[in-house]
XYZ file of C-alpha atoms in Angstrom:
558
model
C 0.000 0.000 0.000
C 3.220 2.468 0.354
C 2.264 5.203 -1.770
C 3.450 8.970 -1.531
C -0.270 10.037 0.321
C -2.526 7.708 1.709
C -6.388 8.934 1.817
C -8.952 7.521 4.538
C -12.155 7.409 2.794
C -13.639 7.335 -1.256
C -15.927 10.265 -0.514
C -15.946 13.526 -2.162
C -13.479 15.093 0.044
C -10.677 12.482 -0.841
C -11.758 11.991 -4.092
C -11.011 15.695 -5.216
C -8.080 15.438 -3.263
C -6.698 12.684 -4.568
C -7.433 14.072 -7.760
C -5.249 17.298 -6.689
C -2.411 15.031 -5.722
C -2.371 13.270 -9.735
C -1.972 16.197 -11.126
C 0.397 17.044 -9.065
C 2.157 13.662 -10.300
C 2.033 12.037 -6.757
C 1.002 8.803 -5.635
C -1.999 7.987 -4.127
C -3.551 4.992 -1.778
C -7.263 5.180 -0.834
C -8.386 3.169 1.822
C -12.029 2.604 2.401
C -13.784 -0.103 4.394
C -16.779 -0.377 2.332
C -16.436 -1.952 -1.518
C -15.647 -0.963 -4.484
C -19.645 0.364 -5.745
C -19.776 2.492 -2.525
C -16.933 5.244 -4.410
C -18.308 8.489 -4.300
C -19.588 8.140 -0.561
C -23.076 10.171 0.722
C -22.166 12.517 -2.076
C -23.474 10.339 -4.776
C -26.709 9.776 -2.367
C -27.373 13.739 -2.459
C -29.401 15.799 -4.057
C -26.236 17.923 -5.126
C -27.502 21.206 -4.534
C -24.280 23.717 -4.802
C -24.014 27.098 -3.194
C -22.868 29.227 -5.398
C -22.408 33.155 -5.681
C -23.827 35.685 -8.034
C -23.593 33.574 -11.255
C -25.358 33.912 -14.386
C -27.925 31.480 -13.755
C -29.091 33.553 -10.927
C -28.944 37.075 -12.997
C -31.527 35.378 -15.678
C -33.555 34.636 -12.591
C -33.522 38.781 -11.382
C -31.314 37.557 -8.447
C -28.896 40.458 -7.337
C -26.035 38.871 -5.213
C -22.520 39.324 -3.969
C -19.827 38.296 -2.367
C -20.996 40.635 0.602
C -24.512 39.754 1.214
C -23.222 36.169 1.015
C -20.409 36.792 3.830
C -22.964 38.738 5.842
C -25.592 35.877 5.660
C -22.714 33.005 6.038
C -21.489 35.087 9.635
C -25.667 35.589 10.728
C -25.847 32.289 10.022
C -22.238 30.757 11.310
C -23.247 32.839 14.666
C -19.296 31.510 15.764
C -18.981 32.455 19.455
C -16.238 30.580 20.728
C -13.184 32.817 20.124
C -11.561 33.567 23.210
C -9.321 31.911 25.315
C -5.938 30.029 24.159
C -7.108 27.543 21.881
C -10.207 28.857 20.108
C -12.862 26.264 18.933
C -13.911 28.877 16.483
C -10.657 30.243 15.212
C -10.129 28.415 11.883
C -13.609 27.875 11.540
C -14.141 31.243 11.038
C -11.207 31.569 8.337
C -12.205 28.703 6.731
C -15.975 30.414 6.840
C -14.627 33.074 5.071
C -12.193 31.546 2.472
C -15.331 29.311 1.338
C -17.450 32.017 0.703
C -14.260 34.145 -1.516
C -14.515 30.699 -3.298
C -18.261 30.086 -3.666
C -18.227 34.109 -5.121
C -15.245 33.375 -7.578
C -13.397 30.412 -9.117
C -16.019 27.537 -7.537
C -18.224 27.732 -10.969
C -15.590 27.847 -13.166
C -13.855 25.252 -11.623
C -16.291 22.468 -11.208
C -17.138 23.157 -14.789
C -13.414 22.487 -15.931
C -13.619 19.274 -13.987
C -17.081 18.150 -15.233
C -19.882 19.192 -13.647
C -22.798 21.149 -15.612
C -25.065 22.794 -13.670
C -29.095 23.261 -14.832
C -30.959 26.597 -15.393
C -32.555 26.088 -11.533
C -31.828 27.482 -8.613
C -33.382 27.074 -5.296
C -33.773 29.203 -2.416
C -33.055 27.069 0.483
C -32.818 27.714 3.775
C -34.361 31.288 4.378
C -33.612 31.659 7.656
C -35.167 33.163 11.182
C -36.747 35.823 9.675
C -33.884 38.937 10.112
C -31.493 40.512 7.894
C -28.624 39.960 10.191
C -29.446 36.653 11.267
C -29.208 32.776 9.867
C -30.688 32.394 6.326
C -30.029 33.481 2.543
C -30.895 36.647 1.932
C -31.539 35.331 -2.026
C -31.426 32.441 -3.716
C -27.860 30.621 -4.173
C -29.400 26.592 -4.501
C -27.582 25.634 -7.735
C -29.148 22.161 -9.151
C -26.672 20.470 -10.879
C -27.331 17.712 -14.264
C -26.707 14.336 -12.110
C -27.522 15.662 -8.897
C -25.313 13.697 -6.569
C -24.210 11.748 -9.019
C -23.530 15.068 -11.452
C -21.107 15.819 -8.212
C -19.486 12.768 -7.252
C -19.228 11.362 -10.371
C -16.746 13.052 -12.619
C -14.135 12.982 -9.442
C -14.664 9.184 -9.309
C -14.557 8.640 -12.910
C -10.664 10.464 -12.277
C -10.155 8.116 -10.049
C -10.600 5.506 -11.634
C -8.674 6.599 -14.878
C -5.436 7.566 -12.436
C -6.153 3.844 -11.176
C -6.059 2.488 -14.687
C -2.689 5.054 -14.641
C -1.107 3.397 -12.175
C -1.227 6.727 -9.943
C -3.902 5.881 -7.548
C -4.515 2.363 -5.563
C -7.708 1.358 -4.291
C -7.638 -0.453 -1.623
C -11.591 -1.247 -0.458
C -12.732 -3.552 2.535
C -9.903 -1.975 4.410
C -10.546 -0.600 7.576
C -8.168 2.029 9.245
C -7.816 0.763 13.289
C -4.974 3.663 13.739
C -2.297 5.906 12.657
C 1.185 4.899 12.664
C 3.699 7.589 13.838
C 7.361 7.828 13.348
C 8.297 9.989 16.523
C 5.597 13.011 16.665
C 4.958 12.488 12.807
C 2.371 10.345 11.097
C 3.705 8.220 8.869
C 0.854 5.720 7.936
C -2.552 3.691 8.406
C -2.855 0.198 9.957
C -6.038 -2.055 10.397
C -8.342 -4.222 9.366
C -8.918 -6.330 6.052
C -12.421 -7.492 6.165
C -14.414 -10.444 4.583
C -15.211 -9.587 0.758
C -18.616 -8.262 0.278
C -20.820 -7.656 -2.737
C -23.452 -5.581 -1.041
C -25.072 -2.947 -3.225
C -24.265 0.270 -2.959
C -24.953 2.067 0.754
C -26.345 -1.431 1.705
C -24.781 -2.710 5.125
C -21.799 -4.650 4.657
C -20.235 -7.285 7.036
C -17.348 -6.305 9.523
C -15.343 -9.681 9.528
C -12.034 -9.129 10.072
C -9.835 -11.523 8.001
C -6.088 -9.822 8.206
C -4.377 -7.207 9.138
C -2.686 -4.372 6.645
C -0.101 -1.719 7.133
C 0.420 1.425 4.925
C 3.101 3.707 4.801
C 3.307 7.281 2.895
C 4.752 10.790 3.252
C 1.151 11.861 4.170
C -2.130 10.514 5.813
C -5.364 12.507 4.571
C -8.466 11.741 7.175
C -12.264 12.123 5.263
C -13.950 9.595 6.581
C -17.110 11.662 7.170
C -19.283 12.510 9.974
C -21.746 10.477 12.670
C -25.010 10.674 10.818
C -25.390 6.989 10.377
C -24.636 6.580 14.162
C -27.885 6.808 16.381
C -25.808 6.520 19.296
C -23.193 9.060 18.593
C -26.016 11.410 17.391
C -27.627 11.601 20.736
C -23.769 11.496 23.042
C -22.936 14.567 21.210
C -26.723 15.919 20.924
C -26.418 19.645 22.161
C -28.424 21.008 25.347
C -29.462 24.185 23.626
C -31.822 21.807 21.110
C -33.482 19.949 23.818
C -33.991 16.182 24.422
C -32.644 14.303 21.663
C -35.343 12.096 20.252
C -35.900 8.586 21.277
C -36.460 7.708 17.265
C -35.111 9.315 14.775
C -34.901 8.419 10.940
C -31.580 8.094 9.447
C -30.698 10.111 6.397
C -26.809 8.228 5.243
C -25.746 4.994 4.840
C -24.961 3.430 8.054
C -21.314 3.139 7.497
C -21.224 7.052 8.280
C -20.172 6.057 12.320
C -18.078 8.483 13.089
C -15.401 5.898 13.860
C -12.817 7.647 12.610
C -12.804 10.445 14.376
C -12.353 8.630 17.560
C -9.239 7.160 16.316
C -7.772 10.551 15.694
C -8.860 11.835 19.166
C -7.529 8.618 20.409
C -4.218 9.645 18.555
C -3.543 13.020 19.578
C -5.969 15.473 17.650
C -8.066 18.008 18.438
C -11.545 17.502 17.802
C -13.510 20.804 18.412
C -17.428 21.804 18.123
C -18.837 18.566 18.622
C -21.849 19.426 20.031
C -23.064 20.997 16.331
C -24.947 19.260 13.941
C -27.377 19.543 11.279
C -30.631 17.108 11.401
C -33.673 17.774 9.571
C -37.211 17.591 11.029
C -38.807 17.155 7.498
C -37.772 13.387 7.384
C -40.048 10.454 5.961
C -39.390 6.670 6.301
C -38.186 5.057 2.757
C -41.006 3.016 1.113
C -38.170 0.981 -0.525
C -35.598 1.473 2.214
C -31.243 0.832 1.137
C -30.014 1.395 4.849
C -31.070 0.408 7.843
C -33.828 3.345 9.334
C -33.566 4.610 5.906
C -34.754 8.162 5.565
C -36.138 10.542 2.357
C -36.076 14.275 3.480
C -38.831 16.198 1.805
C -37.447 19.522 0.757
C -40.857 21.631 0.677
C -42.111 24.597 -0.631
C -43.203 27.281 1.723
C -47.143 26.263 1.234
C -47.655 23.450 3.894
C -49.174 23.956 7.050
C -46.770 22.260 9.582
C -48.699 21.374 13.153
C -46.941 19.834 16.181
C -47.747 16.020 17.127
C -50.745 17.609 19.401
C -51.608 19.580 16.028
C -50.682 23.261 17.194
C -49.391 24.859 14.062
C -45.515 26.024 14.812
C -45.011 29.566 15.599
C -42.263 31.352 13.372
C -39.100 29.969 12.426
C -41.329 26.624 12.314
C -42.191 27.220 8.345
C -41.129 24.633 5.907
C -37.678 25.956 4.142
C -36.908 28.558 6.427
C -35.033 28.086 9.543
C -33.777 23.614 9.939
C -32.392 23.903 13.693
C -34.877 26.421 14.956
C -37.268 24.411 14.024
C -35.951 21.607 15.886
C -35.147 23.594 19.048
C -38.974 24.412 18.605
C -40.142 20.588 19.059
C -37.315 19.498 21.125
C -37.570 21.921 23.715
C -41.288 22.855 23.974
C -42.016 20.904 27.067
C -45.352 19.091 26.732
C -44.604 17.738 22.914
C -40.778 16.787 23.506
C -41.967 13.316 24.452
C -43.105 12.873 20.931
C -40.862 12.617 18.084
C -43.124 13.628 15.210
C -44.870 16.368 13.716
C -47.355 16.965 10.782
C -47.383 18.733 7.535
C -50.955 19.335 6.075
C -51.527 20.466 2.546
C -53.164 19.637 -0.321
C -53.070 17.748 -3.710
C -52.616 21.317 -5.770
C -49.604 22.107 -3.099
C -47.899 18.725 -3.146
C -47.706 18.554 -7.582
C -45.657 22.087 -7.307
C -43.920 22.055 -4.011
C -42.444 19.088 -2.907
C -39.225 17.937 -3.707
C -37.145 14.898 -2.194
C -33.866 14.792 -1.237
C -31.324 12.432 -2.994
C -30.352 11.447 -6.246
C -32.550 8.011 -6.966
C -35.790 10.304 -5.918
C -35.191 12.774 -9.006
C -34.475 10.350 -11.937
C -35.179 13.851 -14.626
C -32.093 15.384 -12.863
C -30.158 12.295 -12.085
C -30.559 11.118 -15.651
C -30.179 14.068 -17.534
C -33.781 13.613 -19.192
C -34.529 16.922 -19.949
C -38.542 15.882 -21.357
C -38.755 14.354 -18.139
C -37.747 17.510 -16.443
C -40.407 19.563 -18.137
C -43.036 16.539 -17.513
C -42.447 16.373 -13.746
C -41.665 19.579 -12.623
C -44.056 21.687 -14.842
C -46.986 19.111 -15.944
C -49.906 18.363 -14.096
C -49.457 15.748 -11.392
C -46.778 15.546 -9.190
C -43.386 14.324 -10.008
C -43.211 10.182 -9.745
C -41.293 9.729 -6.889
C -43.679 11.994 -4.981
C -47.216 10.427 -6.129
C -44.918 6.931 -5.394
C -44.207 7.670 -1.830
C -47.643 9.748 -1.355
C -49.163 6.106 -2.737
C -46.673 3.837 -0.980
C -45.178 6.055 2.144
C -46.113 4.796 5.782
C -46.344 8.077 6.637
C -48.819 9.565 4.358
C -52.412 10.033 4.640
C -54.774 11.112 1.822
C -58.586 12.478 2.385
C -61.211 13.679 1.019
C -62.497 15.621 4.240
C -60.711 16.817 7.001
C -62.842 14.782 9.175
C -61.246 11.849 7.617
C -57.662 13.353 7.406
C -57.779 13.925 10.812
C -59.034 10.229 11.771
C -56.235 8.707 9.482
C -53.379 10.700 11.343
C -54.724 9.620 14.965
C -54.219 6.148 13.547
C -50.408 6.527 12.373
C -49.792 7.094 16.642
C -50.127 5.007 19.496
C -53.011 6.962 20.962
C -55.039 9.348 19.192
C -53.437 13.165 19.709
C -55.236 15.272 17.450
C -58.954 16.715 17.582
C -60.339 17.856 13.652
C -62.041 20.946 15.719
C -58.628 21.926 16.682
C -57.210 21.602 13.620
C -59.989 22.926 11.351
C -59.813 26.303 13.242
C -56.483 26.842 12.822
C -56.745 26.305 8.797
C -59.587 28.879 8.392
C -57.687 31.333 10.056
C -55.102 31.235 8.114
C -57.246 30.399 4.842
C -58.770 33.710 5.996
C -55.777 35.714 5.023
C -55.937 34.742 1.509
C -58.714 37.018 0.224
C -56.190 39.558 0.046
C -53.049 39.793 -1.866
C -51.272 41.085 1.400
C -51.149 39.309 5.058
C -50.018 39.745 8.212
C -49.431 36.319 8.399
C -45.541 35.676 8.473
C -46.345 32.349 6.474
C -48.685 33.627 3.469
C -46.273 37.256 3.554
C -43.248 34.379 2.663
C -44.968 32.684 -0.062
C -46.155 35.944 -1.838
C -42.277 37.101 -1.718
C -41.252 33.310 -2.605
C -43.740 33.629 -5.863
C -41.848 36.966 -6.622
C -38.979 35.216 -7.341
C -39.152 33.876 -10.710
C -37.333 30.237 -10.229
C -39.795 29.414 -7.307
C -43.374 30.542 -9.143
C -42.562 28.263 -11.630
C -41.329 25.560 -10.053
C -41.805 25.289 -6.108
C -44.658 27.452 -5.019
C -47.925 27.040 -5.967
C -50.854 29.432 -6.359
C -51.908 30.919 -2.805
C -55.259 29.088 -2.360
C -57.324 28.156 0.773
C -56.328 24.518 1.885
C -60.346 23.582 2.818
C -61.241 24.610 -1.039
C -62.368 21.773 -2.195
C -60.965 22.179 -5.809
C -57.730 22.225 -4.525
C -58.192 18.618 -3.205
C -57.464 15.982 -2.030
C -56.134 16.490 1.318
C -52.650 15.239 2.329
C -51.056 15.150 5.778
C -47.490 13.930 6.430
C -46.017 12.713 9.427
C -42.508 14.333 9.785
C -39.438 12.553 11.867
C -36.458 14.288 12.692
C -33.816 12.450 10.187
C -30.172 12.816 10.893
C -27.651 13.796 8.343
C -24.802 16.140 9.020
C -21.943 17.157 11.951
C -20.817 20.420 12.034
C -18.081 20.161 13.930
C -14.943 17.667 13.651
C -10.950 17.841 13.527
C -9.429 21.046 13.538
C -7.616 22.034 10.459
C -5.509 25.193 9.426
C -6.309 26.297 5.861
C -3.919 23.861 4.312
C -5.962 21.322 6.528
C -3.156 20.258 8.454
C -4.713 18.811 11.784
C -4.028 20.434 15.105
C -2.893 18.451 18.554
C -4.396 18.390 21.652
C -2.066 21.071 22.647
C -2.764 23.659 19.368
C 0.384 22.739 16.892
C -0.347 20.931 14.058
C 0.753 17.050 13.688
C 3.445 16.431 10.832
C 2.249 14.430 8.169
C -1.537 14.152 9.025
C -4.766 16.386 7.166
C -8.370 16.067 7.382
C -10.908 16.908 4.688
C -14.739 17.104 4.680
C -17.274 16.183 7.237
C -14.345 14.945 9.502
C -13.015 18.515 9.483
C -15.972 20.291 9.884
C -16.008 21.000 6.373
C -12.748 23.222 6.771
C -11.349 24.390 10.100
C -13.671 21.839 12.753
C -16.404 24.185 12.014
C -16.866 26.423 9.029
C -20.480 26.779 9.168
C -20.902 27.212 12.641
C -24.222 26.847 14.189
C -26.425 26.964 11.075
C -25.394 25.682 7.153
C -27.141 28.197 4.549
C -27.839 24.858 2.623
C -26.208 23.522 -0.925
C -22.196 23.998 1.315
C -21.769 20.162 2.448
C -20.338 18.900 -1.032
C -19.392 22.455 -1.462
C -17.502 22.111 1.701
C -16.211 18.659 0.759
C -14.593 20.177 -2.353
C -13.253 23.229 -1.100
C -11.658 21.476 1.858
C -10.317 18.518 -0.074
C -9.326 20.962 -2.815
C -7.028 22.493 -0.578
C -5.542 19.676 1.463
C -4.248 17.798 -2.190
C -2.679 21.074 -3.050
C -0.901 21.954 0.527
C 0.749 18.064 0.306
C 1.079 18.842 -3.627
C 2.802 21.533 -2.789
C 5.089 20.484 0.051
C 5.971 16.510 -1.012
C-alpha cells in the first residue's frame, strides 16, 4: 500500500483530493472499508444542490447577489462564538468560513465546470432563515441544481479516479478498515487495520465487519475524510447539544450506516483536536423510505413554503417553524417545547394542488429527470400536471402519508399513524380557516402567506416550487394530504481542527506532521466552518473546497 499520500475514505473530500495530488504527479492509496460500488460516498446519495455566488444562472432569474450579502448571511448564520481563550474552537472555523465564501463568489463555478460538472438553469432558495437581515438564512437564492444531482457531483471525481487507477497513480484499496495511525516519533507516517471479509453488497447497503487480516500502509502523508456520525444513532444523541433539547428517542436516518463516526475517535484517540462537537445539522422534514437501502432509511422532503406544519398535538408552529426557512430552529422548537418533547413527530398538512408544485425529495434516486439528464422528463415532472413520480410513489406507498377527502377523515387517518389518538379535527380545522382567511387579500399579516407571496416573486420558485396561494379547505384544490414528519439525521458540524492547508491540530494547538483532514471529519474546513447553522447547498461544497485544498498543501510540500 506504500504510496506517496494515503487517503482515509472514497468520498468527495478524498476523491477531489486525490485528484489534486495526480496532477500534481504524486502517488496515491485510498483506503475505504466499504467496496468498491460504494466510491463516491453520501455525495453520490445527495441531491447535489451547490451554493454558489452571483452567477449567471441567478442574474436570468432577477437575483442580485454578492460576495458581501453572502459573507454577511454566512457570519448571521455561522453565529461563531467561541473565540476567546488560548485555543479557540472557532478560530479556523471562522477563516475557513470566510475563504469558502471568496470561493463560492469566484473560481467555484468555473472550476467544477473544468472538472465536469454542468449545472441546470434552476436554482433554489433554500434555507431562508429566522426571519432577520442579520441573522441565519439566505438573503436570495444561491441553490444551484446540478445535471446528475449527486451523481452530477461525485461522479466526474470518481470517474478520475478511476482513470489515475487504470494510470497506475492511484490504488484502491476497499474492505480496508483504518484501526490507527502509525507515527514515526511526533509524525504520522501511515494507516494500519483491518482487512475485512469480501462483500458484494449494493451500494450504501450494510456490509459485514469480519475481520480476516491485518494491513499496514506507509506514505509521506495521511489525509483523514472519513465523514461525519449521521449513520450513528448513538453518537447522534452522546454529542446531541443542550441548547436543542432532548434528543429524540427515534429518529430516521438520512446516510448509509457506514457514516459512524469511527474515525474520528481514532484521531482523538491519537492526539488530535476535535472541536465543536456538540453541532450538527438534522432535519425535522424526514419520511421513512417506502423501498428502504439502509437500515432506518430516511427521504427528506425539501418543501415549498405552502404546507401547514402542526406539532404532534396539532398546534401549528409559531415562526421559524415554516417549511424551508429556519432547519435547527425548528428543531429547538419541538425538542424543547415541554409538553410535545416526548413525541418525536410532527405533521405537515396540505393539499393535492400544493404537493404537484412544491415538494421535492432529497437524494439522487428520488429525481431520476435530474439524475438522468432527461430533460422531457424535467419539463413533464416539474411543470406538468401531477406531481413528479417519486412523490405520487411515496404519497401512494409512504407509511407516513395520509390522503382524504375531508378533514374529518384526514384527521381520523393521522390519529391512527400514533399510538393513541393526539389530534382533535375541531382543533385543527380552526387553525386552517384562520389562516385560509388571510388569503382574500393579496397582502397578510401572516408571516407564512407574507413568505410565499415574496417566494412567488422570485421567478425560479413561481414556476417551479410554489404554488398558487389558495385556501387549503377549497375543495378544488383537493385531495387532502397530511405527512407525518421525523427528525432524520444527516450532518456534523463540527470535527478535527484544520488550518487552511488542513493540516490537523494536537491536543495542545500545533499541528501534527504528516496528518490532514478533509470534509465532514473537518468540519467542512477548520472543525467548524459553518458554525451553528449551514445556509444549505455547502456540504459537497464544503467537501470540495476542503479537499481541494488539502491535495494542493501536500502537492505543494511533497
Amino acid at each position: 500500500m506504500d504510496a506517496d499520500v494515503i487517503i482515509i475514505g472514497a468520498g468527495l473530500a478524498g476523491l477531489v483530493a486525490s485528484n489534486e495530488l495526480v496532477r500534481a504527479g504524486r502517488r496515491v492509496a485510498i483506503v475505504e472499508q466499504e467496496n468498491a460500488r460504494n466510491l463516491g460516498g453520501q455525495a453520490f446519495w445527495s441531491f447535489g444542490g451547490i451554493f454558489l455566488v452571483d452567477t449567471p444562472m441567478q442574474r436570468r432569474l432577477g437575483v442580485k447577489d454578492s460576495f458581501d450579502l453572502a459573507w454577511q448571511d454566512w457570519q448571521g448564520s455561522a453565529a461563531w462564538d467561541r473565540l476567546d481563550g488560548d485555543l479557540p474552537e472557532d478560530e479556523w472555523a471562522a477563516r475557513w468560513g470566510r475563504a469558502y465564501v471568496e470561493f463560492a463568489a469566484g473560481e467555484k463555478r468555473p472550476w467544477l465546470q473544468e472538472q465536469g460538472v454542468r449545472f441546470t438553469p434552476l436554482v433554489g432558495w433554500a434555507e431562508r432563515g429566522s426571519g432577520t437581515a442579520a441573522g441565519h438564512g439566505n438573503s436570495v437564492p444561491r441553490f444551484h441544481v446540478p445535471w446528475g444531482t449527486g451523481t452530477g457531483i461525485s461522479e466526474p471525481f470518481a470517474d478520475k479516479a478511476r482513470a489515475a487507477a487504470e494510470a497506475g497513480s492511484v490504488t484502491f484499496h476497499f474492505r480496508h478498515r483504518v484501526d490507527g495511525l502509525i507515527f514515526d516519533g511526533d509524525a504520522v507516517v501511515g494507516v494500519h487495520g483491518s482487512v475485512l471479509a469480501p462483500d458484494d453488497a449494493a451500494r450504501g447497503v450494510a456490509s459485514n465487519r469480519d475481520r480476516v487480516a491485518d494491513f499496514e500502509g506507509r506514505a509521506q502523508a495521511v489525509v483523514i475524510a472519513s465523514g461525519g456520525i449521521g449513520g450513528n444513532h448513538e453518537r447522534v444523541r452522546e454529542w446531541w447539544p443542550q441548547r436543542l433539547g432532548t434528543p429524540p428517542s427515534s429518529m430516521i436516518t438520512g446516510v448509509p450506516q457506514h457514516v459512524d463516526g469511527r474515525m474520528l475517535d481514532i484521531a482523538a484517540e491519537a492526539g488530535a483536536r476535535l472541536v465543536n462537537r456538540d453541532r450538527m445539522w438534522h432535519y425535522t422534514e424526514g419520511v421513512q423510505n417506502w423501498d428502504p437501502v439502509w437500515p432506518q432509511h430516511g427521504i427528506r422532503i425539501l418543501p415549498g413554503p405552502s404546507s401547514m406544519w402542526f406539532d404532534a398535538l396539532g398546534r401549528r408552529l409559531p415562526v421559524p417553524g415554516l417549511p424551508g426557512y429556519d432547519t435547527l430552529g425548528t428543531l429547538k422548537l419541538l425538542r424543547t417545547t415541554p409538553d410535545i418533547a416526548q413525541y418525536d413527530h410532527s405533521w405537515f398538512i396540505l393539499t393535492q394542488k400544493m404537493i404537484e408544485k412544491e415538494f421535492a425529495l432529497s437524494g439522487s434516486e428520488q429525481n431520476p429527470d435530474l439524475t438522468d439528464r432527461d430533460l422531457g422528463l424535467l419539463v413533464r415532472s416539474r411543470l406538468g400536471r401531477g406531481a413528479p413520480p417519486p412523490v405520487e410513489a411515496f404519497k401512494r406507498n409512504g407509511a407516513d402519508f395520509v390522503v382524504a377527502a375531508s378533514l374529518g377523515e384526514l384527521v381520523a387517518g393521522m390519529n391512527a399513524l400514533t399510538d393513541t389518538p393526539l389530534l382533535d379535527v375541531g382543533t385543527i380545522e380552526r387553525q386552517i380557516r384562520q389562516r385560509d382567511a388571510e388569503l382574500d387579500n393579496p397582502y397578510s399579516k401572516d408571516t407564512q402567506v407574507l413568505g410565499i407571496h415574496n417566494s412567488r416573486r422570485f421567478l425560479g420558485d413561481r414556476l417551479t416550487r410554489t404554488a398558487r396561494p389558495h385556501k387549503i379547505l377549497d375543495p378544488r384544490a383537493g385531495p387532502l394530504i397530511a405527512v407525518r414528519l421525523h427528525v432524520i439525521t444527516r450532518k456534523s458540524l463540527g470535527g478535527i481542527q484544520t488550518d487552511l492547508s488542513g493540516k490537523v491540530f494536537g491536543a495542545g494547538g500545533r499541528p501534527i506532521p504528516g496528518l490532514y483532514a478533509a470534509g465532514e471529519a473537518a468540519g467542512f474546513g477548520g472543525g467548524g466552518a459553518h458554525g451553528y447553522n449551514a445556509l444549505e447547498g455547502t456540504f459537497l461544497g464544503g467537501c470540495i473546497f476542503s479537499g481541494r485544498a488539502v491535495g494542493r498543501s501536500i502537492a505543494d510540500l511533497l
